[in-house]
PDB file of C-alpha atoms in Angstrom:
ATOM      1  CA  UNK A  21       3.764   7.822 -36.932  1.00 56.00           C
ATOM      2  CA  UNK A  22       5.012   4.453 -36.529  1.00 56.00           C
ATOM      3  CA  UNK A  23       2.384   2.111 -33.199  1.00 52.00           C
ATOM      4  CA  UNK A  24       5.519   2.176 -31.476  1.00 49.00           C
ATOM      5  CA  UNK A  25       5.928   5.658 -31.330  1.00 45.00           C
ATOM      6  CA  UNK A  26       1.749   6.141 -30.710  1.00 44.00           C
ATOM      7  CA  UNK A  27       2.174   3.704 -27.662  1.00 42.00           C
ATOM      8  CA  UNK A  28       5.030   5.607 -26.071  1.00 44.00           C
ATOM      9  CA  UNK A  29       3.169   9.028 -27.043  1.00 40.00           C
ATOM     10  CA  UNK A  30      -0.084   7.502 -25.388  1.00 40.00           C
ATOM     11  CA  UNK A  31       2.054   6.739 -22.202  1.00 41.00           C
ATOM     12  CA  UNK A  32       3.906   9.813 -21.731  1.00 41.00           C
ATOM     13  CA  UNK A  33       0.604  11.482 -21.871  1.00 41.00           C
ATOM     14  CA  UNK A  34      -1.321   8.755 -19.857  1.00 42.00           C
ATOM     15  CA  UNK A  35       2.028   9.456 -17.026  1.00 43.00           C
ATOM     16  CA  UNK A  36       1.646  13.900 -17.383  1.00 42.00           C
ATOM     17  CA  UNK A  37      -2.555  13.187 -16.800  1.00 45.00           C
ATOM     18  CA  UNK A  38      -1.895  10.863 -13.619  1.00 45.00           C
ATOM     19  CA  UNK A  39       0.351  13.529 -12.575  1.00 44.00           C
ATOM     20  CA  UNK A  40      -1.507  16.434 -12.897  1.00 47.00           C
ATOM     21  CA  UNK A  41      -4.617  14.304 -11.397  1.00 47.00           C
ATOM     22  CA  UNK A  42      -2.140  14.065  -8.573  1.00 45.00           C
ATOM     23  CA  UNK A  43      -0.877  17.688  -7.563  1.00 47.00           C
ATOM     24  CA  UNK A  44      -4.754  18.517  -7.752  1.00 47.00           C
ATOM     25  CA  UNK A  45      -5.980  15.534  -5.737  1.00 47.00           C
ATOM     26  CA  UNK A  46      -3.761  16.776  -3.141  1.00 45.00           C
ATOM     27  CA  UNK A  47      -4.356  20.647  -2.902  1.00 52.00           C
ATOM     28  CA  UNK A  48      -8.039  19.197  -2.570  1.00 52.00           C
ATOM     29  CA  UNK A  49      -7.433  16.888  -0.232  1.00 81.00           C
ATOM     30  CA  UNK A  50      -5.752  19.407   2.249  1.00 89.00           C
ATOM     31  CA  UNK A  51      -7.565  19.207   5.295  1.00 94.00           C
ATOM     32  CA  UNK A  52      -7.736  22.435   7.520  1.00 96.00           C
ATOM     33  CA  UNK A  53      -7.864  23.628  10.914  1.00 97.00           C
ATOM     34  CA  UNK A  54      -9.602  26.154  12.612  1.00 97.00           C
ATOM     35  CA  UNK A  55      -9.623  28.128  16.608  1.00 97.00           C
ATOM     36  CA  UNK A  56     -13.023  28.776  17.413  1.00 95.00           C
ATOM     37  CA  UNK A  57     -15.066  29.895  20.654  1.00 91.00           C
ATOM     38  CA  UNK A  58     -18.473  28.560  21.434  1.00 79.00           C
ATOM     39  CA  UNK A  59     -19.738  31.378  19.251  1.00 82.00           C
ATOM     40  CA  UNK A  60     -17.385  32.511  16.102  1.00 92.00           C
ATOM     41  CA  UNK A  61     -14.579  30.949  14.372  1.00 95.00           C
ATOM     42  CA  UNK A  62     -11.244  32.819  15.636  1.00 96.00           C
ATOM     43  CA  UNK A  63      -8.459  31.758  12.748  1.00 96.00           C
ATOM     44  CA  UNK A  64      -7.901  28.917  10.417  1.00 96.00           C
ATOM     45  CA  UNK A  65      -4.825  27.487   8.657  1.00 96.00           C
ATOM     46  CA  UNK A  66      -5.850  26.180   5.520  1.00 92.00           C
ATOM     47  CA  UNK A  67      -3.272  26.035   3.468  1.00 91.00           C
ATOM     48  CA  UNK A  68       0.573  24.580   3.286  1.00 90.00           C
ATOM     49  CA  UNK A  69       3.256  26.345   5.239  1.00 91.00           C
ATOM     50  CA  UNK A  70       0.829  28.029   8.007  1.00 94.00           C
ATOM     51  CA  UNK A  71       1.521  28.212  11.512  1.00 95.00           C
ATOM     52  CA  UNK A  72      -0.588  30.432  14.312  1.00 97.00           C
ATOM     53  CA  UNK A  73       0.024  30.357  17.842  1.00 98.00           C
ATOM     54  CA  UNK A  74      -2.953  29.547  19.993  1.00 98.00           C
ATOM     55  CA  UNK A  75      -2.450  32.135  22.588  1.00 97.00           C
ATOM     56  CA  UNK A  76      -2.824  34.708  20.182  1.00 97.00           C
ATOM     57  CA  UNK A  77      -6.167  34.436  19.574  1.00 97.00           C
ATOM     58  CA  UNK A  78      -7.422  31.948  23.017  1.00 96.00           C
ATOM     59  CA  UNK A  79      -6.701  31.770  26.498  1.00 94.00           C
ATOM     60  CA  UNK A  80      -4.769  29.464  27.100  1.00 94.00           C
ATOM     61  CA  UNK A  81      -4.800  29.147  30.749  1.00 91.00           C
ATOM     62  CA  UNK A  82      -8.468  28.236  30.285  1.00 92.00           C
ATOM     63  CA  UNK A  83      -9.574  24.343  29.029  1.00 93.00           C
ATOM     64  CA  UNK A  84      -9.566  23.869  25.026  1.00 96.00           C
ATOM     65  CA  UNK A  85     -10.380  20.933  23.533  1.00 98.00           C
ATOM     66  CA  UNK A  86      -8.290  19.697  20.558  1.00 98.00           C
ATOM     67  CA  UNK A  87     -10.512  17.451  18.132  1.00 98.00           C
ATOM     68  CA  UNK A  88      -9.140  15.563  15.117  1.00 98.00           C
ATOM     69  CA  UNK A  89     -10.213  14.006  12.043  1.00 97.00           C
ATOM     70  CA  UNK A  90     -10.004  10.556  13.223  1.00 95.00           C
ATOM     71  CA  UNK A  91     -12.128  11.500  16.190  1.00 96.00           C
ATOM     72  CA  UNK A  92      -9.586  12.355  19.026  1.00 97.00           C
ATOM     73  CA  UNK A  93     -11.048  14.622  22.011  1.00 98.00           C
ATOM     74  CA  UNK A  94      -8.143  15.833  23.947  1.00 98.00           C
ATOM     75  CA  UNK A  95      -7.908  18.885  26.893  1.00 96.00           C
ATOM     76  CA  UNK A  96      -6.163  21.126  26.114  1.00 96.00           C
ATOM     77  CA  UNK A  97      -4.732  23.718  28.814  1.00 93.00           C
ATOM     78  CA  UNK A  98      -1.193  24.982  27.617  1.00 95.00           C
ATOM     79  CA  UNK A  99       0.047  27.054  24.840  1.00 97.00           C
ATOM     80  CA  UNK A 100       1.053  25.654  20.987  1.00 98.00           C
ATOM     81  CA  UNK A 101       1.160  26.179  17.506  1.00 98.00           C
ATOM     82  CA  UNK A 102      -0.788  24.871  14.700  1.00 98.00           C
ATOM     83  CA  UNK A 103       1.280  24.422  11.911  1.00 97.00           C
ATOM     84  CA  UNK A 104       0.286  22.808   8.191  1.00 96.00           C
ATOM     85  CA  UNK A 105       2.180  19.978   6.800  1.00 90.00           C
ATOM     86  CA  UNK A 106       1.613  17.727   4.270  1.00 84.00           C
ATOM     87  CA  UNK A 107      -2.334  17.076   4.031  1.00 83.00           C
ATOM     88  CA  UNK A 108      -3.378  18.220   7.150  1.00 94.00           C
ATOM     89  CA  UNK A 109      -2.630  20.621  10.724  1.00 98.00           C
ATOM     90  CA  UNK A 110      -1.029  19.211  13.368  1.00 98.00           C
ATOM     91  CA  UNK A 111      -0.396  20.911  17.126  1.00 98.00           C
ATOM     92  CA  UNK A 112       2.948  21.284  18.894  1.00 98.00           C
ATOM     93  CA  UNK A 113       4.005  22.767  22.469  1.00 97.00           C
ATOM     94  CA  UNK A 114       6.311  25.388  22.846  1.00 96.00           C
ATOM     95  CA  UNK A 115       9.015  22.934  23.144  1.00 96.00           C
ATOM     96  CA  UNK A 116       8.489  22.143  19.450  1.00 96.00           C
ATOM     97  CA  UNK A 117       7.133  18.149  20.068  1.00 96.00           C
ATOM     98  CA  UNK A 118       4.227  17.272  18.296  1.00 96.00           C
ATOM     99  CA  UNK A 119       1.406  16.206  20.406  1.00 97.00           C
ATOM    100  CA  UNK A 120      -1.556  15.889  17.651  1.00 97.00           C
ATOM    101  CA  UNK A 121      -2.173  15.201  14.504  1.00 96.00           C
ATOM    102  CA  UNK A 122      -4.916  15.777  11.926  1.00 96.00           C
ATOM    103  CA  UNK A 123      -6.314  18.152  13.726  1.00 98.00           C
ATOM    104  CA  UNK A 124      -9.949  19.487  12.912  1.00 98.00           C
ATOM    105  CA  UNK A 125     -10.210  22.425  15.443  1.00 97.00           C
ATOM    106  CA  UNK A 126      -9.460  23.321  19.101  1.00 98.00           C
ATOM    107  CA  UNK A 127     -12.617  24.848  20.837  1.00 97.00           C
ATOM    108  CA  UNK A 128     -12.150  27.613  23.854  1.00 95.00           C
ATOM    109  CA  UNK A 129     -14.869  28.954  25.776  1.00 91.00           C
ATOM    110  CA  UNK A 130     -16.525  25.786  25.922  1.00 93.00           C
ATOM    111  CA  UNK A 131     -19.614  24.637  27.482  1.00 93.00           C
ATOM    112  CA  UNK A 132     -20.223  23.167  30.261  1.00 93.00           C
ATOM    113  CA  UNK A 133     -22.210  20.460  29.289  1.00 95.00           C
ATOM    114  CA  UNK A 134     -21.075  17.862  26.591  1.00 96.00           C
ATOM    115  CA  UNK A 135     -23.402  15.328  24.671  1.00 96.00           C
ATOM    116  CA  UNK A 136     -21.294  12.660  26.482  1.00 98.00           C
ATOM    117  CA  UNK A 137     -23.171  13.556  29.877  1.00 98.00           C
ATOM    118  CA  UNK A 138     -26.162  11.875  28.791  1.00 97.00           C
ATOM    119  CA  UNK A 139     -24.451   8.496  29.507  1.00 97.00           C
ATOM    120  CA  UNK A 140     -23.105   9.577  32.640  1.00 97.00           C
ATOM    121  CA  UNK A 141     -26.071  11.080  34.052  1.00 96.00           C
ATOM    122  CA  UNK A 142     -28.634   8.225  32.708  1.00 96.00           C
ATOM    123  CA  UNK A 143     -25.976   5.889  34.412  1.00 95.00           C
ATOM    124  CA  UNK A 144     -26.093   7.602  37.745  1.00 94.00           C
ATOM    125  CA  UNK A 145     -30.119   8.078  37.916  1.00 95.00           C
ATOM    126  CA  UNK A 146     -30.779   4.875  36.581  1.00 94.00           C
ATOM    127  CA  UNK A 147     -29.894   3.169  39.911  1.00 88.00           C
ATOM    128  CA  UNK A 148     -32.968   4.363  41.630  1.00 90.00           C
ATOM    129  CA  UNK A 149     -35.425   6.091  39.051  1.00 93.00           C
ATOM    130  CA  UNK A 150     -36.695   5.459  35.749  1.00 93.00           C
ATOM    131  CA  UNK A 151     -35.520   7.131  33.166  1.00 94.00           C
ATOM    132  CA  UNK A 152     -36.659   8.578  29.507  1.00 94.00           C
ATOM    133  CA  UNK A 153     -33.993  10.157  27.203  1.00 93.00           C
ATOM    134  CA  UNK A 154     -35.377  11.942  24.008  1.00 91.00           C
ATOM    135  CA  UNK A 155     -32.565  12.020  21.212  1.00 91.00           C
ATOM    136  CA  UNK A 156     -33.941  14.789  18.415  1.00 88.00           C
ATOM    137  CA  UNK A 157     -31.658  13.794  16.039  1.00 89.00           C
ATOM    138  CA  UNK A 158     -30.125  16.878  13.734  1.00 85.00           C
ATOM    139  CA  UNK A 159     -31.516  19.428  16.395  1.00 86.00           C
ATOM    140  CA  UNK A 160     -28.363  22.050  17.605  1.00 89.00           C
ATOM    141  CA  UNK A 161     -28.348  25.147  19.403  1.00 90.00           C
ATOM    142  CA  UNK A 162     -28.909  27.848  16.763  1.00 90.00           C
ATOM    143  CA  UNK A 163     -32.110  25.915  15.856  1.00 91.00           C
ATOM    144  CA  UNK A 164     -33.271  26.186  19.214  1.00 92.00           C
ATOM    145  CA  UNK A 165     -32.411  29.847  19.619  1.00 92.00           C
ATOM    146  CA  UNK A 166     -34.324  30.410  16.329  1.00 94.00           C
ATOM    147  CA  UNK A 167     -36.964  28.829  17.551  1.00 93.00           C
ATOM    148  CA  UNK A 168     -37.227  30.288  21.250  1.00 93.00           C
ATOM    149  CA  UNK A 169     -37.383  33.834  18.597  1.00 95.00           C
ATOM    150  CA  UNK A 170     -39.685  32.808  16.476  1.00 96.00           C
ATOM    151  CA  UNK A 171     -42.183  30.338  17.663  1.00 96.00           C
ATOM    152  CA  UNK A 172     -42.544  31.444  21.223  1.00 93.00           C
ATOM    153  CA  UNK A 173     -45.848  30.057  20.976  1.00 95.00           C
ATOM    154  CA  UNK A 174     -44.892  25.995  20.616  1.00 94.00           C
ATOM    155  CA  UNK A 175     -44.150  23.464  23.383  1.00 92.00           C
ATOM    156  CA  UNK A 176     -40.234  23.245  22.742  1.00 89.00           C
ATOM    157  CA  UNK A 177     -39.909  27.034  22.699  1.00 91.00           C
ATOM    158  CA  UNK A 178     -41.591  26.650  26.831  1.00 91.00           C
ATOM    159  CA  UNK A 179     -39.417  24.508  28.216  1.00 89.00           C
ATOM    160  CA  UNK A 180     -36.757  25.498  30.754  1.00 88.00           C
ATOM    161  CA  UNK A 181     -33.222  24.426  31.177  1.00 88.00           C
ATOM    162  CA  UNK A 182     -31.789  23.928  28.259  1.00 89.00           C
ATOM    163  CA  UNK A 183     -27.964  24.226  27.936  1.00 91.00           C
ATOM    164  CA  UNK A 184     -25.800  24.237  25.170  1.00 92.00           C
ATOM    165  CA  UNK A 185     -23.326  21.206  24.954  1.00 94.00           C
ATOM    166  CA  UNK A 186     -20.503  20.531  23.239  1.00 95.00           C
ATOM    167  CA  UNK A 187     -20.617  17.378  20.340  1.00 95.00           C
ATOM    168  CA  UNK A 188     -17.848  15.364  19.032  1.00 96.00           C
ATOM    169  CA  UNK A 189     -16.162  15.121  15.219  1.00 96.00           C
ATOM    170  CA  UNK A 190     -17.477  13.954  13.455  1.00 93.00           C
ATOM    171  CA  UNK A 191     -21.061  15.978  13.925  1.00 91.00           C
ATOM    172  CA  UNK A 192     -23.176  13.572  12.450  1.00 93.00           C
ATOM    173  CA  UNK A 193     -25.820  11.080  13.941  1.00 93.00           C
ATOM    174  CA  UNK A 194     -24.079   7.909  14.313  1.00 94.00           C
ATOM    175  CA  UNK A 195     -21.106   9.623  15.740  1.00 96.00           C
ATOM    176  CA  UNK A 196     -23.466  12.325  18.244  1.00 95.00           C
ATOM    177  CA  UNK A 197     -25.656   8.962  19.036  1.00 96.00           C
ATOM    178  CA  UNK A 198     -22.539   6.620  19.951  1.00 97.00           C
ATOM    179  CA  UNK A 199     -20.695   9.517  21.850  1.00 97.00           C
ATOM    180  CA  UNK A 200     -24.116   9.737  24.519  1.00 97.00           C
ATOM    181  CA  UNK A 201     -24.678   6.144  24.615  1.00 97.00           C
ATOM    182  CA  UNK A 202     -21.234   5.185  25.438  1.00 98.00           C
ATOM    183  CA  UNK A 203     -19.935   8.515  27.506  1.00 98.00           C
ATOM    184  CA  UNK A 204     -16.862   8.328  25.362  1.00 98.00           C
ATOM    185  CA  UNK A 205     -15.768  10.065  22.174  1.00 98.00           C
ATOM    186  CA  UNK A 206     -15.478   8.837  18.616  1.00 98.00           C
ATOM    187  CA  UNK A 207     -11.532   7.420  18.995  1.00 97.00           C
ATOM    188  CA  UNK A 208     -12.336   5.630  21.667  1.00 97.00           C
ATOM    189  CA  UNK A 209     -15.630   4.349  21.122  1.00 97.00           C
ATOM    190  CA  UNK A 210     -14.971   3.577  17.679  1.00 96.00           C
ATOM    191  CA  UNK A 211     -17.510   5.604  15.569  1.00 96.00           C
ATOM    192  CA  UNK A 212     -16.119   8.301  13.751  1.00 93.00           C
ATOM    193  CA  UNK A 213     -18.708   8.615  11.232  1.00 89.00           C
ATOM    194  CA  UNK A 214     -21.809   7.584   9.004  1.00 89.00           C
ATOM    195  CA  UNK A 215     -19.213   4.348   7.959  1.00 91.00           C
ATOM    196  CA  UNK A 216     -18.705   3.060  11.091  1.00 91.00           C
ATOM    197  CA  UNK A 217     -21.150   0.626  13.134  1.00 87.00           C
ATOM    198  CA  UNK A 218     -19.640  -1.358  15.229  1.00 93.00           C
ATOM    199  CA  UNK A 219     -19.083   0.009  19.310  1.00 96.00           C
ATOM    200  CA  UNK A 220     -15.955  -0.666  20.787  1.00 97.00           C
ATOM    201  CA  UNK A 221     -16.739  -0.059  24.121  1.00 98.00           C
ATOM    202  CA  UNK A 222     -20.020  -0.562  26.855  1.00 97.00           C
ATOM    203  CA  UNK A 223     -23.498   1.154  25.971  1.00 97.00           C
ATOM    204  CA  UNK A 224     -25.746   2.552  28.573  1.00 97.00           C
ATOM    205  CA  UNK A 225     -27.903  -0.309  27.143  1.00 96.00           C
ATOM    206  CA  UNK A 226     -25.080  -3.004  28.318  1.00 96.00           C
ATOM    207  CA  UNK A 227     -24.396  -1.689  31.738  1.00 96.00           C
ATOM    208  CA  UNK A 228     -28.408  -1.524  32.123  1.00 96.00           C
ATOM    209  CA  UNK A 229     -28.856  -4.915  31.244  1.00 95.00           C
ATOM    210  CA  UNK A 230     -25.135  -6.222  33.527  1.00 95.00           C
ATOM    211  CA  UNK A 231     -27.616  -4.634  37.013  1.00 94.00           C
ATOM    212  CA  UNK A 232     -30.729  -6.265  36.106  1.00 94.00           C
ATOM    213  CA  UNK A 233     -32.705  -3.559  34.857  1.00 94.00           C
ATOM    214  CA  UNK A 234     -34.230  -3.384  31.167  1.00 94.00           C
ATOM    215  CA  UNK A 235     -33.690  -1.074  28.432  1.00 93.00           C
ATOM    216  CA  UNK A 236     -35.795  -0.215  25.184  1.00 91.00           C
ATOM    217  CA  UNK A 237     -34.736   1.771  22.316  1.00 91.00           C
ATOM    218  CA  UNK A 238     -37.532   3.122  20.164  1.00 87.00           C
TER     219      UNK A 238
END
């Protein structure tokens, strides 16, 4: 076999490889979307050419929230469909316009707390009171149902009041953190995950510092 013919052999193959890395990349890539309740997951479309209607499995006429991958945090309080196309879910009305895209999940039966009242709360008492907020980073709900089960006998299992709150998507620290020191979520304040550092918008921190009062993070 003459190098000219081993070159475009080489090529041909080196084209079929990138290719096939391709089509693969992208079933991998695909990015579902689920319809959950505060306690189970309801239905998922995770894979091309799905559609569900929300009111099938939800009730509508009560708040959802819609998150997406890039950190949206909409209401919700009409019916839709969720519908697969391309890499990821997106949301229409019944009209057929598409309101959302990249959708992650839409949560019903939701809490009535969310992690972004800590802001709004500290911001409120800190007027006249002094106030401590304890973050226990990578501490949820089921953990503290576990433990209420199964360790009855330590101080965390004693206290009263605890409510269950909804968090933002990303659920990781920096994106949990930012959403309860800024009372807004990810898209908005600009931290949609572990990558991103930089707020976009006022801290509890700032506004404490703007009325004269001081602030310490430990």
């Amino acid at each position: 076999m003459t190098s000219r013919k081993k070159l475009i052999l080489l090529t041909v193959l080196i084209i079929l490889f990138l290719i096939v890395g391709c089509k693969k990349q992208k079933e991998v890539d695909f990015k579902p979307a689920s319809i959950i309740s505060s306690s189970e997951n309801l239905s998922t479309v995770s894979s091309l050419n799905e559609e569900i209607l929300i009111s099938d499995f939800i009730d509508v006429s009560k708040k959802s929230i819609v998150m997406t991958y890039d950190g949206g945090y909409y209401p919700l309080e009409f019916d839709g469909t969720l519908y697969s196309e391309k890499e990821g879910v997106n949301f229409k009305n019944t009209d057929g316009d598409k309101l959302y895209e990249n959708v992650v999940g839409i949560i019903n039966s939701l809490p009535k707390r969310s992690v972004m009242d800590v802001y709004h709360e500290s911001k409120n008492l800190i007027k006249d009171n002094k106030v401590m907020v304890i973050y226990i980073d990578g501490w949820g709900w089921h953990q503290y149902q576990y433990l209420k089960e199964n360790y009855q006998e330590l101080y965390l299992s004693k206290i009263k009041g605890f409510e269950k709150a909804l968090t933002v998507y990303k659920p990781v620290t920096n994106s949990g953190y930012a959403a309860m020191i800024t009372g807004q979520p990810p898209y908005i304040n600009g931290i949609l995950n572990r990558d991103f550092r930089e707020v976009k918008v006022e801290t509890i921190f700032q506004y404490i510092e703007k009325i004269n009062k001081r602030a310490v993070l430990i």
